[in-house]
Amino acid sequence: MVQSLDRSQGRAGGAAGRPTGAVTTFTGNRALQIEEPLIFELGQPGRCGVDLPEPAKVKDRLNGLRRTGEIGLPGLSEPQVVQHYTRLSQKNYAIDMGVYPLGSCTMKHNPRINEKVARLAGIGDLHPLQPLSTVQGALELIDSLAHWLKTLTGMPAVAMSPAAGAHGEMCGMMAIAAALEAKGERARRRIVLAPESAHGTNPATAAALGFTVKPIPANERGRVDLGALKAALGPEVAAIMLTNPNTCGLFESEIVEISEAVHEAGAYFYCDGANFNAIVGRVRPGDLGVDCMHINLHKTFSTPHGGGGPGAGPVVLSAALAPYAPYPWIVKQADRWAVAEDGARVDGKPLGRLKAFHGQMGMFTRALAYIMSHGADGLKQAAEDAVLSANYVMASLKDVMTPAFEGPCMHEALFDDGFLKDTGVSTLDFAKAMIDEGYHPMTMYFPLVVHGAMLIEPTESQAKEDLDLFIAAMRSLAERAKSGTAAQDFKAAPHFAPRRRLDETLAARKPILRWRPSNNPPEGDPLRQAAE
Amino acid sequence: MRYLPLTDQDRREMLAVIGARSVDELFCDVPRSARLAAKIADLPDHQGELEVERAFQAFAAKNVSPASAPFFIGAGAYRHHVPSTVDYMIQRGEFLTSYTPYQPEITQGTLQYLFEFQTQVTLLTGMEVANASMYDGSTGAAEAVLMANRVTRRHKALISGGLHPQYRRVIETTGRWEGFSAVVGKPDVEGLEDLIAGIDKETSCVVVQNPSFFGHVRDFAELARACHAAGALLIVVVTEVVSLGLIKPPGEMGADIVVCEGQSIGNGLGFGGPYVGLFATREKYMRQMPGRLVGETVDADGKRGFVLTLSTREQHIRREKATSNICTNAGLCALAFTVHLTLLGEAGFRRLAELNHAKACELADRVSAVPGVQLVNESFFNEFTVRLPGPAAPVVEALAAKRILGGLPVSRLVPDDPSVANLLLLAATETATEHGMAPLVTALKEVL
């Protein structure tokens, strides 16, 4: 099962298939850029990276269901494992390496004190079902974070358990469905309004709960078209799902009118809190009439993104929706903390349970450490610096790129591909060329309402010198693209990344989702020569 | 504020480039009525690293760490030793502080480990394809039911009473709002005959757990045949993934979807999260899977590389038609799982499972020798149920008062059923020692 890789045969032809006459190496490696096989190609049966004691001999009690045959896991020593994953790590871009201008994703500094406190004995190693008398500090910690979230948003209640932003959306929309059910309006109110620029999770969430999604167009200023919204409101509408600041990087200036119109129609206002980091300390969503909003702790409060997770998506709830919060929640009884778990007798009508146990405690710890480090003053300053940085980038690039909208932006600057017209360079090509300059590309082709969108979010974490270098690199790329002579270079970018442009169509047409002994590396791959 | 690099001088220069007099001008689109004039009351200002660390040590001091006490709690979260290499690796900034790998050329590290993870999951479960992780086992179980509904176009899930009660509630909650019904068995040892008899033409899936919540180890081959004869899918949930080192995998029993809680490998207890859900199925259902998938492909030079693939199932492409709304998954926890499992390898994983079973056998023998304690299980892996002469909850409290974390009273998770009041769940992993078991036995004799 485990394939051996005979390194003595070398991996000649590191640049095989590339008719450039470039220098090749025996190993296929390029100095520190090392070709790394899969663990299944590295392992040898009999090797092991842990030392475990000999189990006591017992007569097993497995009901005759002992596993037979090989599982097929490779065997590697501890140093091999360290080397393998270290090499893989070096093929990743990360916020620790530099500007990571992903709009809407909010890649900000991840302080290491957060990692340290999350691992303290007595925090990181608690079992979720220990007797409550033995986890009083953990419950107090969760309640402390809940207090900050409620206070910063101006909302009376928070559901802590959702595991990610999209899970929080599910929670909030379930609370709305539960409230409608209690009022006897669930069958009638089937429509959820979602602006065209909504995150894809919004329509997916609403549809999953049986609502019909109706898009609301944007006006020429990149905001929700109030007239169209008012025309769409009626007795069939359950809620609006609105992001504010919105995905065009703009504050919905008519938010108060929107909120009033929604409530007058008997509908609820769900706010997608993905961009809350732009307004912390300056605006409370509760003051805008929001009924519920999820908070992506990883965006606003800097729990690390970790290559795609884990996240945490607590949901703040208005007084109208608080009775429908899901189990569990934390309550203080006299001088001790308790948990209202399933079946607890309560005044409200909990919508159910969304996840086993109490929520993403590890993320709560990191978020609270981040919040305490900033304090109320620092959080407000961070929001202001994020907005300042985005406007600085916008102002510094507006003469060579095309801002999608007039006026100041919030924490992200949105451009369209107007400046690339007739150059033969697409938004995708431009993004891939940024890689060669040492930057992770910005968010592209989102929001959908803008053609060839480029959404740049510098965050508050970057020094002005780094922003200036980034701006200079972007200007250089824009000027080269517009010169009309570099289209082929852009099309072939990235030139200097661990891999050149990857064939995503092939991956989707002939899906290979796992390693098998038979799927050898393809032609042109240095690992293939080595294996042969 | 140490995290903010901009100086006042920087800010002035940047405002000048923008052409604004103050940062307030940049917030001009916020309606006046919505602007906070004053500082938010009731919240403290920023603190230094020393003060923050001290505050968290104070939280920690009010808890009893399992490392400091005899410890025997399981019920869907298991205490295992995690090699130091695992934590070192997930703290490398290139993994910790990167985003979802949408730009494959500069995220091959994340993509390759997720491809390795997917492969490992298929091997453990005996299935053909796997995704790149779910939030956890409980939400994964609910997603599995939704997927079975899509595949069968039916809307009734039959849920074994042997499924973890909180998993069952997550499925019920999902069903209530997503338009399917869940028929739930009694919270006890499931009679497989009852489950088979319950399958009808409306049944989209049967959900079972192995080992069950109460610890029993079962063969589901006959149940799988009954499901398939009726056009329903069999979903097998595994909350203790280490058991797959010793027990026949669900794929060999005929499962159509396997969902595991992967916390046991690489991920600490963490007071319940974040954990990592493993999700595997048969190749023919590949396009109905929720969540992220990583696929192999080639780059412009013909070199092997990896990308996120089949994204046309996902929320950012299909919006209201997506197979799930999942966006963020549990990537870093999947890395911890993969690194730990790679360290273990075939030999280590099997040995770890053997150790767990041996420790649990020893604990079962010792505890059931205490007068009044009756072992309920004939079969188990590393967790089993005992019946006490009276309610288990006060016994567990009395043990806690002696600083012994002595199992879970089933009544905590099943508060509404008096028939389980006397049941106590006990788990023993490789971390259990003689020094922990002896005090438990002594204390049990005292408090019973």
Short mmCIF file of C-alpha atoms in Angstrom, two decimals, chain B residues 78-374:
data_model
loop_
_atom_site.label_atom_id
_atom_site.label_comp_id
_atom_site.label_asym_id
_atom_site.label_seq_id
_atom_site.Cartn_x
_atom_site.Cartn_y
_atom_site.Cartn_z
CA TYR B 78 -11.98 12.38 24.77
CA ARG B 79 -8.79 13.19 26.59
CA HIS B 80 -5.77 11.87 24.71
CA HIS B 81 -2.11 12.72 24.71
CA VAL B 82 -1.30 15.02 21.79
CA PRO B 83 2.38 14.93 20.73
CA SER B 84 4.18 18.29 21.06
CA THR B 85 4.96 18.27 17.35
CA VAL B 86 1.27 18.72 16.56
CA ASP B 87 0.90 21.96 18.47
CA TYR B 88 4.20 23.27 17.16
CA MET B 89 3.11 22.62 13.61
CA ILE B 90 -0.31 24.28 13.82
CA GLN B 91 1.30 27.33 15.41
CA ARG B 92 3.57 27.94 12.45
CA GLY B 93 2.39 31.28 11.16
CA GLU B 94 2.24 30.03 7.56
CA PHE B 95 -0.54 27.65 8.61
CA LEU B 96 -2.07 29.54 11.52
CA THR B 97 -2.44 32.91 9.82
CA SER B 98 -3.35 31.99 6.26
CA TYR B 99 -6.83 32.11 4.78
CA THR B 100 -9.00 29.64 2.89
CA PRO B 101 -6.86 28.52 -0.06
CA TYR B 102 -8.64 30.36 -2.86
CA GLN B 103 -5.31 31.23 -4.53
CA PRO B 104 -3.87 27.76 -5.08
CA GLU B 105 -0.46 28.84 -6.39
CA ILE B 106 0.49 30.27 -2.99
CA THR B 107 -1.53 27.98 -0.72
CA GLN B 108 -0.24 24.58 -1.78
CA GLY B 109 0.71 23.89 1.84
CA THR B 110 -2.88 24.09 3.05
CA LEU B 111 -4.24 22.34 -0.03
CA GLN B 112 -1.81 19.43 0.15
CA TYR B 113 -2.43 18.73 3.83
CA LEU B 114 -6.18 18.84 3.24
CA PHE B 115 -5.72 16.34 0.39
CA GLU B 116 -3.76 14.13 2.78
CA PHE B 117 -6.49 14.61 5.39
CA GLN B 118 -9.20 13.59 2.91
CA THR B 119 -7.24 10.46 2.05
CA GLN B 120 -6.68 9.55 5.70
CA VAL B 121 -10.40 9.95 6.41
CA THR B 122 -11.33 7.58 3.59
CA LEU B 123 -8.86 4.99 4.89
CA LEU B 124 -10.08 5.18 8.49
CA THR B 125 -13.76 5.01 7.60
CA GLY B 126 -13.48 2.53 4.75
CA MET B 127 -15.20 4.95 2.40
CA GLU B 128 -14.36 6.24 -1.09
CA VAL B 129 -14.32 10.04 -0.80
CA ALA B 130 -14.15 12.59 2.03
CA ASN B 131 -14.42 16.35 2.35
CA ALA B 132 -11.94 18.78 3.89
CA SER B 133 -13.66 18.86 7.32
CA MET B 134 -16.87 20.03 8.94
CA TYR B 135 -17.25 22.20 12.05
CA ASP B 136 -17.56 19.11 14.25
CA GLY B 137 -19.23 15.73 14.52
CA SER B 138 -22.62 17.01 15.63
CA THR B 139 -23.11 19.53 12.82
CA GLY B 140 -21.60 16.99 10.43
CA ALA B 141 -24.31 14.52 11.45
CA ALA B 142 -27.01 17.07 10.65
CA GLU B 143 -25.37 17.80 7.28
CA ALA B 144 -25.31 14.06 6.59
CA VAL B 145 -29.08 13.86 7.08
CA LEU B 146 -29.60 16.85 4.78
CA MET B 147 -27.40 15.15 2.19
CA ALA B 148 -29.36 11.89 2.50
CA ASN B 149 -32.55 13.89 1.94
CA ARG B 150 -31.08 15.38 -1.24
CA VAL B 151 -29.96 11.97 -2.51
CA THR B 152 -33.21 10.13 -1.76
CA ARG B 153 -35.61 13.07 -2.18
CA ARG B 154 -37.25 11.91 1.04
CA HIS B 155 -37.68 13.76 4.32
CA LYS B 156 -37.75 11.36 7.23
CA ALA B 157 -34.71 10.44 9.29
CA LEU B 158 -34.79 7.48 11.66
CA ILE B 159 -32.46 8.13 14.58
CA SER B 160 -31.14 5.45 16.88
CA GLY B 161 -31.47 5.95 20.63
CA GLY B 162 -27.79 5.09 20.75
CA LEU B 163 -26.84 8.39 19.11
CA HIS B 164 -25.26 11.06 21.36
CA PRO B 165 -28.24 13.02 22.77
CA GLN B 166 -26.80 16.40 21.75
CA TYR B 167 -26.13 15.16 18.20
CA ARG B 168 -29.73 13.99 18.10
CA ARG B 169 -30.90 17.45 19.19
CA VAL B 170 -28.77 19.16 16.54
CA ILE B 171 -30.43 16.96 13.91
CA GLU B 172 -33.89 17.62 15.36
CA THR B 173 -33.27 21.39 15.38
CA THR B 174 -32.04 21.27 11.80
CA GLY B 175 -35.07 19.20 10.80
CA ARG B 176 -37.54 21.53 12.45
CA TRP B 177 -36.44 24.46 10.31
CA GLU B 178 -35.21 22.69 7.20
CA GLY B 179 -38.36 20.73 6.59
CA PHE B 180 -37.69 17.14 7.56
CA SER B 181 -38.85 15.00 10.42
CA ALA B 182 -36.68 13.01 12.76
CA VAL B 183 -38.04 9.87 14.39
CA VAL B 184 -36.03 9.19 17.50
CA GLY B 185 -35.56 5.91 19.34
CA LYS B 186 -35.51 5.57 23.12
CA PRO B 187 -32.29 6.73 24.77
CA ASP B 188 -30.96 3.28 25.38
CA VAL B 189 -29.37 0.33 23.69
CA GLU B 190 -31.01 0.31 20.31
CA GLY B 191 -32.69 -2.86 19.19
CA LEU B 192 -31.54 -3.03 15.59
CA GLU B 193 -34.72 -5.00 14.88
CA ASP B 194 -36.78 -1.98 15.94
CA LEU B 195 -34.80 0.27 13.64
CA ILE B 196 -35.20 -2.14 10.72
CA ALA B 197 -38.92 -2.41 11.40
CA GLY B 198 -39.16 1.39 11.43
CA ILE B 199 -37.86 1.85 7.88
CA ASP B 200 -40.57 2.74 5.39
CA LYS B 201 -40.94 4.39 1.97
CA GLU B 202 -40.55 7.86 3.47
CA THR B 203 -37.29 7.07 5.23
CA SER B 204 -34.33 8.93 3.77
CA CYS B 205 -31.78 7.60 6.22
CA VAL B 206 -31.11 5.75 9.43
CA VAL B 207 -28.60 7.36 11.79
CA VAL B 208 -26.66 5.12 14.17
CA GLN B 209 -23.54 5.56 16.27
CA ASN B 210 -20.66 3.11 16.75
CA PRO B 211 -19.64 2.60 19.51
CA SER B 212 -23.00 3.91 20.66
CA PHE B 213 -23.40 6.75 23.15
CA PHE B 214 -23.61 4.08 25.86
CA GLY B 215 -20.51 2.37 24.50
CA HIS B 216 -21.92 -0.70 22.79
CA VAL B 217 -20.16 -1.97 19.67
CA ARG B 218 -22.50 -3.11 16.92
CA ASP B 219 -22.44 -4.60 13.43
CA PHE B 220 -24.70 -2.66 11.08
CA ALA B 221 -24.39 -4.90 8.01
CA GLU B 222 -27.95 -6.20 8.31
CA LEU B 223 -29.30 -2.71 8.95
CA ALA B 224 -27.44 -1.48 5.87
CA ARG B 225 -29.05 -4.18 3.75
CA ALA B 226 -32.48 -3.21 5.08
CA CYS B 227 -31.80 0.47 4.34
CA HIS B 228 -30.67 -0.22 0.80
CA ALA B 229 -33.61 -2.52 0.10
CA ALA B 230 -35.91 0.36 1.04
CA GLY B 231 -33.91 3.00 -0.88
CA ALA B 232 -32.67 4.69 2.29
CA LEU B 233 -29.09 5.55 3.26
CA LEU B 234 -27.24 4.37 6.34
CA ILE B 235 -25.39 7.11 8.23
CA VAL B 236 -22.88 5.92 10.80
CA VAL B 237 -21.60 8.40 13.38
CA VAL B 238 -18.35 7.78 15.25
CA THR B 239 -17.66 10.12 18.18
CA GLU B 240 -14.43 8.38 19.21
CA VAL B 241 -12.34 8.14 16.05
CA VAL B 242 -9.60 6.18 17.81
CA SER B 243 -12.02 3.24 17.88
CA LEU B 244 -11.47 2.89 14.12
CA GLY B 245 -8.00 1.53 14.89
CA LEU B 246 -9.54 -1.57 16.38
CA ILE B 247 -13.11 -1.88 15.15
CA LYS B 248 -14.32 -2.87 11.70
CA PRO B 249 -14.86 0.41 9.76
CA PRO B 250 -18.38 1.58 8.88
CA GLY B 251 -17.58 1.31 5.16
CA GLU B 252 -17.21 -2.44 5.55
CA MET B 253 -20.59 -2.58 7.25
CA GLY B 254 -22.32 -0.94 4.29
CA ALA B 255 -22.53 2.66 5.48
CA ASP B 256 -23.37 5.29 2.86
CA ILE B 257 -22.19 8.30 4.84
CA VAL B 258 -19.78 8.23 7.76
CA VAL B 259 -19.42 11.18 10.12
CA CYS B 260 -16.78 11.24 12.86
CA GLU B 261 -15.80 13.66 15.56
CA GLY B 262 -12.06 13.98 14.94
CA GLN B 263 -11.20 15.78 18.21
CA SER B 264 -9.47 12.72 19.68
CA ILE B 265 -6.67 12.95 17.14
CA GLY B 266 -4.57 16.10 17.41
CA ASN B 267 -7.15 18.31 19.09
CA GLY B 268 -7.45 18.92 22.81
CA LEU B 269 -10.65 18.92 24.84
CA GLY B 270 -10.92 22.72 24.66
CA PHE B 271 -14.13 22.80 26.72
CA GLY B 272 -16.08 21.59 23.69
CA GLY B 273 -14.62 23.37 20.70
CA PRO B 274 -13.32 23.99 18.17
CA TYR B 275 -13.41 20.37 17.07
CA VAL B 276 -13.21 18.84 13.62
CA GLY B 277 -15.82 16.84 11.74
CA LEU B 278 -14.78 14.05 9.38
CA PHE B 279 -17.24 13.39 6.57
CA ALA B 280 -16.94 10.54 4.06
CA THR B 281 -19.23 8.92 1.54
CA ARG B 282 -19.37 6.83 -1.61
CA GLU B 283 -18.03 8.20 -4.88
CA LYS B 284 -21.46 8.27 -6.51
CA TYR B 285 -22.62 10.84 -3.94
CA MET B 286 -19.52 13.03 -4.29
CA ARG B 287 -21.35 16.02 -5.76
CA GLN B 288 -23.93 15.98 -2.97
CA MET B 289 -21.33 16.41 -0.24
CA PRO B 290 -21.43 19.60 1.83
CA GLY B 291 -18.41 21.76 2.57
CA ARG B 292 -15.02 22.13 0.95
CA LEU B 293 -13.28 19.59 -1.29
CA VAL B 294 -9.66 19.57 -2.40
CA GLY B 295 -8.74 17.93 -5.69
CA GLU B 296 -5.54 17.06 -7.50
CA THR B 297 -4.66 18.74 -10.78
CA VAL B 298 -1.64 20.04 -12.73
CA ASP B 299 -0.15 23.48 -13.24
CA ALA B 300 0.95 25.14 -16.47
CA ASP B 301 4.23 23.14 -16.33
CA GLY B 302 2.44 19.83 -15.85
CA LYS B 303 3.48 19.59 -12.21
CA ARG B 304 1.09 18.11 -9.67
CA GLY B 305 -0.80 20.63 -7.58
CA PHE B 306 -3.97 20.90 -5.55
CA VAL B 307 -7.00 23.18 -5.73
CA LEU B 308 -10.38 23.63 -4.07
CA THR B 309 -12.72 21.89 -6.46
CA LEU B 310 -16.34 21.08 -7.33
CA SER B 311 -17.12 24.49 -5.92
CA THR B 312 -20.23 24.69 -8.09
CA ARG B 313 -21.94 22.90 -5.17
CA GLU B 314 -20.98 25.71 -2.83
CA GLN B 315 -22.71 28.81 -1.51
CA HIS B 316 -20.49 31.34 -3.24
CA ILE B 317 -21.40 29.95 -6.67
CA ARG B 318 -24.85 28.42 -6.30
CA ARG B 319 -26.12 30.77 -3.61
CA GLU B 320 -29.68 29.68 -2.84
CA LYS B 321 -29.18 26.30 -4.57
CA ALA B 322 -26.01 25.35 -2.69
CA THR B 323 -25.60 21.98 -0.96
CA SER B 324 -24.82 23.83 2.28
CA ASN B 325 -24.13 27.36 3.48
CA ILE B 326 -20.75 26.34 4.91
CA CYS B 327 -17.96 28.82 4.20
CA THR B 328 -15.41 28.53 7.00
CA ASN B 329 -14.66 24.94 8.00
CA ALA B 330 -12.16 23.56 10.52
CA GLY B 331 -8.98 23.70 8.42
CA LEU B 332 -6.46 24.14 11.22
CA CYS B 333 -8.07 21.42 13.35
CA ALA B 334 -7.88 19.17 10.28
CA LEU B 335 -4.15 19.96 10.14
CA ALA B 336 -3.77 18.95 13.79
CA PHE B 337 -5.60 15.72 12.99
CA THR B 338 -3.43 15.00 9.97
CA VAL B 339 -0.14 15.72 11.71
CA HIS B 340 -1.05 13.55 14.71
CA LEU B 341 -2.28 10.69 12.53
CA THR B 342 0.84 10.91 10.36
CA LEU B 343 2.99 10.67 13.49
CA LEU B 344 1.03 7.63 14.61
CA GLY B 345 0.96 5.91 11.25
CA GLU B 346 -0.47 2.44 10.80
CA ALA B 347 1.38 0.89 13.75
CA GLY B 348 0.91 3.77 16.18
CA PHE B 349 -2.78 4.24 15.47
CA ARG B 350 -3.47 0.56 16.02
CA ARG B 351 -1.44 0.51 19.20
CA LEU B 352 -3.20 3.63 20.52
CA ALA B 353 -6.53 1.90 19.96
CA GLU B 354 -5.33 -1.27 21.70
CA LEU B 355 -4.11 0.79 24.66
CA ASN B 356 -7.44 2.54 24.98
CA HIS B 357 -9.35 -0.71 24.93
CA ALA B 358 -7.04 -2.35 27.46
CA LYS B 359 -7.35 0.59 29.86
CA ALA B 360 -11.13 0.59 29.55
CA CYS B 361 -11.28 -3.18 30.18
CA GLU B 362 -9.23 -2.66 33.33
CA LEU B 363 -11.43 0.20 34.51
CA ALA B 364 -14.62 -1.78 33.80
CA ASP B 365 -13.35 -4.71 35.84
CA ARG B 366 -12.29 -2.54 38.75
CA VAL B 367 -15.39 -0.36 38.89
CA SER B 368 -17.87 -3.21 38.46
CA ALA B 369 -16.25 -4.94 41.44
CA VAL B 370 -17.45 -2.07 43.67
CA PRO B 371 -20.54 -3.27 45.55
CA GLY B 372 -23.73 -1.85 44.01
CA VAL B 373 -22.11 -1.02 40.67
CA GLN B 374 -23.34 -3.02 37.72
#
